[in-house]
GROMACS .gro file of C-alpha atoms in nm:
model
  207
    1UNK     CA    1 -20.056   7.091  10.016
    2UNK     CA    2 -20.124   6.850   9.785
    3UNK     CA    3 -19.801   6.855   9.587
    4UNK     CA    4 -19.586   6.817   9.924
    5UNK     CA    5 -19.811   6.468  10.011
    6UNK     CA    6 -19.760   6.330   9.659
    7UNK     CA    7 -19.387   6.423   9.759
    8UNK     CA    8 -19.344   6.214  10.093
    9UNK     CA    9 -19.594   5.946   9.941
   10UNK     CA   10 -19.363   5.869   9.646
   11UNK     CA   11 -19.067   5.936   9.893
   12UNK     CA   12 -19.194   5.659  10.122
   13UNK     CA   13 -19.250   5.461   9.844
   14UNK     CA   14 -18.900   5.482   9.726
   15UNK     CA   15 -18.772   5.394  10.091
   16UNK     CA   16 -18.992   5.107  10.079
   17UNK     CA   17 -18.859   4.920   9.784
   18UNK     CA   18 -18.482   4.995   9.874
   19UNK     CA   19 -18.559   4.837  10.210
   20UNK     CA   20 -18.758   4.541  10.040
   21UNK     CA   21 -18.418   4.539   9.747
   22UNK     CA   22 -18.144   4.536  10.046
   23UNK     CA   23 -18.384   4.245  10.256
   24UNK     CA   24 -18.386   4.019   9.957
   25UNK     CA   25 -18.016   4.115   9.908
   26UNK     CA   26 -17.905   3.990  10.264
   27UNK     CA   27 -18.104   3.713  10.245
   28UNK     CA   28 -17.973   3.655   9.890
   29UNK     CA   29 -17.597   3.683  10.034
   30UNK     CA   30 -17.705   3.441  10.318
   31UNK     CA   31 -17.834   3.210  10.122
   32UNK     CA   32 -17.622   2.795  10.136
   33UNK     CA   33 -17.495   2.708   9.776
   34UNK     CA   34 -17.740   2.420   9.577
   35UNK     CA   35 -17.662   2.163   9.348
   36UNK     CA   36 -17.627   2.332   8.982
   37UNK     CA   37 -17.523   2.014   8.772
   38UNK     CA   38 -17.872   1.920   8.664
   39UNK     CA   39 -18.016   2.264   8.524
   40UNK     CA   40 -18.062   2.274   8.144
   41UNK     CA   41 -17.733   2.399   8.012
   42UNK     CA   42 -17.711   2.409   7.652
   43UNK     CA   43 -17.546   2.167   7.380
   44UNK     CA   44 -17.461   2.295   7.123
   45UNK     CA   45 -17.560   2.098   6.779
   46UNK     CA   46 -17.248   2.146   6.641
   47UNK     CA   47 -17.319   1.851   6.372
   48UNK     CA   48 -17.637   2.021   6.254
   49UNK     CA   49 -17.513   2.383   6.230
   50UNK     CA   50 -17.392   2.496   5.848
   51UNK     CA   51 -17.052   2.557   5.981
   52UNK     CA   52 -16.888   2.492   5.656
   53UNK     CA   53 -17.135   2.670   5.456
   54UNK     CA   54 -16.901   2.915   5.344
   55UNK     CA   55 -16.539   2.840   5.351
   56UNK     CA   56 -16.448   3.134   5.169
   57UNK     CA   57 -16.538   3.390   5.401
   58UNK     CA   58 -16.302   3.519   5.657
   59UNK     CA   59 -16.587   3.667   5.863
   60UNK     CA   60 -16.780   3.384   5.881
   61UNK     CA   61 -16.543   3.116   5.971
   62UNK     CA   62 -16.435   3.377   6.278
   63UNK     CA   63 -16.781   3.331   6.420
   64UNK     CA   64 -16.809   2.979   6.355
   65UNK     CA   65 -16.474   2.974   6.526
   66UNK     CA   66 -16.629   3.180   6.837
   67UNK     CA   67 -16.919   2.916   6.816
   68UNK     CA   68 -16.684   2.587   6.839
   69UNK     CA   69 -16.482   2.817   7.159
   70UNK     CA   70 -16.822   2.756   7.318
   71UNK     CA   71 -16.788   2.358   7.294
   72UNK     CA   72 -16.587   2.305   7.666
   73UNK     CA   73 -16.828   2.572   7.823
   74UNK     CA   74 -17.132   2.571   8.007
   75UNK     CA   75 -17.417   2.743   7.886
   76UNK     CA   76 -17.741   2.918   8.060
   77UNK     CA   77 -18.029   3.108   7.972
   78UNK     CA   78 -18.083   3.297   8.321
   79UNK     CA   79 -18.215   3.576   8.119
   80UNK     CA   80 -18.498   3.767   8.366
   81UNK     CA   81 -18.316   3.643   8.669
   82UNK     CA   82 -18.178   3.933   8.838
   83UNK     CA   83 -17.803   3.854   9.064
   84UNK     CA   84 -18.023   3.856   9.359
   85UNK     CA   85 -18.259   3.637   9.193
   86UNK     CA   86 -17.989   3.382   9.135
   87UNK     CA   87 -17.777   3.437   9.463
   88UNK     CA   88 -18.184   3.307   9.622
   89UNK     CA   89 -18.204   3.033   9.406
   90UNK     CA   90 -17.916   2.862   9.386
   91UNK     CA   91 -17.701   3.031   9.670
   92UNK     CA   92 -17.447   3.311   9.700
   93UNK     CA   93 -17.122   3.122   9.601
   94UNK     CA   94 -17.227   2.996   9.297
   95UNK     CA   95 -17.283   3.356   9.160
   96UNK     CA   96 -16.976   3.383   8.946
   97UNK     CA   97 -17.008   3.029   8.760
   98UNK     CA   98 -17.419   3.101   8.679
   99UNK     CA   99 -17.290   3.444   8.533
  100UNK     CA  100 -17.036   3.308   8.366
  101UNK     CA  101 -17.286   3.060   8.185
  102UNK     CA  102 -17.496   3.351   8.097
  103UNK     CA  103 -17.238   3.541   7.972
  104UNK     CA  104 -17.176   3.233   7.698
  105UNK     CA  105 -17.527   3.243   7.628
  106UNK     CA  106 -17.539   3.576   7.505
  107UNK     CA  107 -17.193   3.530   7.332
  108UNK     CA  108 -17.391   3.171   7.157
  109UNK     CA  109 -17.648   3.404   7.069
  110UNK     CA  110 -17.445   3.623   6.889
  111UNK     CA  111 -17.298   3.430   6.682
  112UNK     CA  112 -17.598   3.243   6.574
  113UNK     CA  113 -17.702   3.618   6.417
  114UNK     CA  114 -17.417   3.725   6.255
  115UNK     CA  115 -17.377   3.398   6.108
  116UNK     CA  116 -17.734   3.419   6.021
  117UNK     CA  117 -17.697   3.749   5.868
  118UNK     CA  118 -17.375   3.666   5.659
  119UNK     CA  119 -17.579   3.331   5.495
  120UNK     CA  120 -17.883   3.577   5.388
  121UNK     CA  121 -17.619   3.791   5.230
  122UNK     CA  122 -17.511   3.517   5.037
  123UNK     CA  123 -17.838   3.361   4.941
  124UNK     CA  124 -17.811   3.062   5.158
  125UNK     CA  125 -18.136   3.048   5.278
  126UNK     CA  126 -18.147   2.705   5.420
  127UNK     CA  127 -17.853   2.737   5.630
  128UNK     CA  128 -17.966   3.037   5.766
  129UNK     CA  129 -18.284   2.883   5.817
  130UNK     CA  130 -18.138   2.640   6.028
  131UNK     CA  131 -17.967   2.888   6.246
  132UNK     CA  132 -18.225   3.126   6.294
  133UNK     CA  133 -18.444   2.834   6.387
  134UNK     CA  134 -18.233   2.687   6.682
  135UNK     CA  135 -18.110   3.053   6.796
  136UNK     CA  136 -18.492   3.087   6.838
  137UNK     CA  137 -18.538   2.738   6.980
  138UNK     CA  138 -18.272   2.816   7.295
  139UNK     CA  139 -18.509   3.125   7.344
  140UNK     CA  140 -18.363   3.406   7.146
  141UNK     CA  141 -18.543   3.710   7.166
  142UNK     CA  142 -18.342   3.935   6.873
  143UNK     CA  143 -18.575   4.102   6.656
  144UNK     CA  144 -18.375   4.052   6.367
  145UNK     CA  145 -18.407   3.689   6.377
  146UNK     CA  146 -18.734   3.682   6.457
  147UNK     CA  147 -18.772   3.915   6.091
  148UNK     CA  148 -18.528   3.712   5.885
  149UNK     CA  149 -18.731   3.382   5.984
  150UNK     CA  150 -19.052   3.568   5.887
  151UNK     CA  151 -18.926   3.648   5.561
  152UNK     CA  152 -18.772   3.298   5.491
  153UNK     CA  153 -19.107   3.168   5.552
  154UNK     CA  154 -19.256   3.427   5.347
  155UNK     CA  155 -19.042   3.337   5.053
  156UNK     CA  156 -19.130   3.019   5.075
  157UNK     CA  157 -19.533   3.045   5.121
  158UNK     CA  158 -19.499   2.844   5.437
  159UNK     CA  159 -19.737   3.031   5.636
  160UNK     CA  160 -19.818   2.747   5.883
  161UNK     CA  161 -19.428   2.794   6.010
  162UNK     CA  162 -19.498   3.225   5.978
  163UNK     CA  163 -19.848   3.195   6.155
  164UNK     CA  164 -19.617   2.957   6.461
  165UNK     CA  165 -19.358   3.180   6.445
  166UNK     CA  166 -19.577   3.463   6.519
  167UNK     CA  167 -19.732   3.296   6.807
  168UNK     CA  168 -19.445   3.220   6.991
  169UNK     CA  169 -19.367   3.603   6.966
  170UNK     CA  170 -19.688   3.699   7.082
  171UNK     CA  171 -19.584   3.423   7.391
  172UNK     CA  172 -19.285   3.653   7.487
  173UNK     CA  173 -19.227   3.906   7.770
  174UNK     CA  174 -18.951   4.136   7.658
  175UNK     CA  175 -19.001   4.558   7.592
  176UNK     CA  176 -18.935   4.496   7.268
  177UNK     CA  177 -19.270   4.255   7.217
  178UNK     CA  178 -19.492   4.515   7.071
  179UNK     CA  179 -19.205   4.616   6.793
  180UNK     CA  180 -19.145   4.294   6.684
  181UNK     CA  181 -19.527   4.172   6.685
  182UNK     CA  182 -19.566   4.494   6.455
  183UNK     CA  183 -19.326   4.395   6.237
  184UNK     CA  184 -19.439   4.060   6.188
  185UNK     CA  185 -19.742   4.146   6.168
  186UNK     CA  186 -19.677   4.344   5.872
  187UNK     CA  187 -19.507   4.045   5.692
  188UNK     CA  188 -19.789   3.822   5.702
  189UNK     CA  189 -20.001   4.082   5.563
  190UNK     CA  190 -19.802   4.157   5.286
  191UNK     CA  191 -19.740   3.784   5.234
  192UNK     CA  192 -20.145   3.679   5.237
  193UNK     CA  193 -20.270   4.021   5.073
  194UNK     CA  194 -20.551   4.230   5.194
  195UNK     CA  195 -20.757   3.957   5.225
  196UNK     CA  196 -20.658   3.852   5.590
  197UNK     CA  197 -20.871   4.051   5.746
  198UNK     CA  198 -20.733   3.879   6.082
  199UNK     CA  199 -20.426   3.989   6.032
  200UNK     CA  200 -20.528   4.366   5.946
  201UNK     CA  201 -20.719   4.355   6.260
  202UNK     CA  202 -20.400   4.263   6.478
  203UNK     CA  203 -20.188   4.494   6.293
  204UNK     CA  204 -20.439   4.808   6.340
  205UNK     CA  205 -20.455   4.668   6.720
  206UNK     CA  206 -20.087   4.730   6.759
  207UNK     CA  207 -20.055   5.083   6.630
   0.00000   0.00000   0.00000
């Protein structure tokens, strides 16, 4: 019946993309190592980051400490590269050193937001301006930033920066787009009052 060839369709389906997966694998595996030296690895600004923005406070000079461990270490955003991905690109034996590099990336990003988060706490908006802005501009995707930037914006009636902001989110492709495009929708709306009717249409789009 029908239920039994919706069975072996999705069945052969299935067999399909393992096949396809272990092809791309073997390949992946075969695949001569390249030259890595000239991707974009990430400096670190370390003479533009508030890192002595609050001496006082044990928790923050521990991630600022995590941050400066960073300094002697290569850094990658391979985010939305798969191991096979990478193992094709740039060749099997170079595996462990590109996720190693991403690994320091996601430990850099990190940082950036709890340091972020501690400098809101204490009313340093600035500095945390200046964090959240460079964790975004090495492609962070953390909704929290994202929020916090928003709102600093906000705060300040810069809505040129919020209405940028919010485009770049809109230019993303992660799962959590549609959350975070909610959510900032909502903050320009509150910011510019009913009036946007722009705004009000985006927001109602996302719902």
């Amino acid at each position: 019946g029908l239920i039994a060839y919706e069975k072996r369709k999705s069945d052969r389906a299935t067999t399909n993309a393992t096949e396809r997966f272990w092809d791309r694998e073997r390949e992946a595996n075969l695949t001569r190592r390249k030259d890595i030296s000239n991707l974009p690895y990430i400096n670190v600004p370390y003479d533009t980051l508030p890192l002595t923005a609050m001496p006082d406070s044990d928790e923050y000079n521990a991630s600022v400490q995590q941050l400066q461990a960073l300094s002697d270490k290569k850094i990658l955003d391979l985010s939305g590269m798969t191991n096979t991905d990478l193992k094709l690109t740039y060749g099997a034996a170079n595996l462990p050193v590109l996720m190693e590099c991403d690994q320091n990336y996601l430990v850099l990003l990190r940082c950036l937001s709890r340091m972020a988060n501690l400098l809101l706490e204490a009313g340093l908006e600035p500095e945390a301006e200046t964090v959240l802005a460079y964790s975004l501009h090495i492609g962070s995707t953390i909704r929290s930033s994202y929020e916090q930037l928003a709102s600093i914006y906000c705060h300040r009636k810069d809505y040129r920066k919020l209405d940028a902001l919010i485009a770049r989110a809109e230019a993303l492709e992660t799962s959590t787009k549609d959350a975070l495009l909610s959510s900032l929708y909502t903050i320009r709306q509150q910011a510019s009052g009913t009036k946007n009717t722009v705004f009000k249409e985006l927001l109602s789009d996302t719902r």
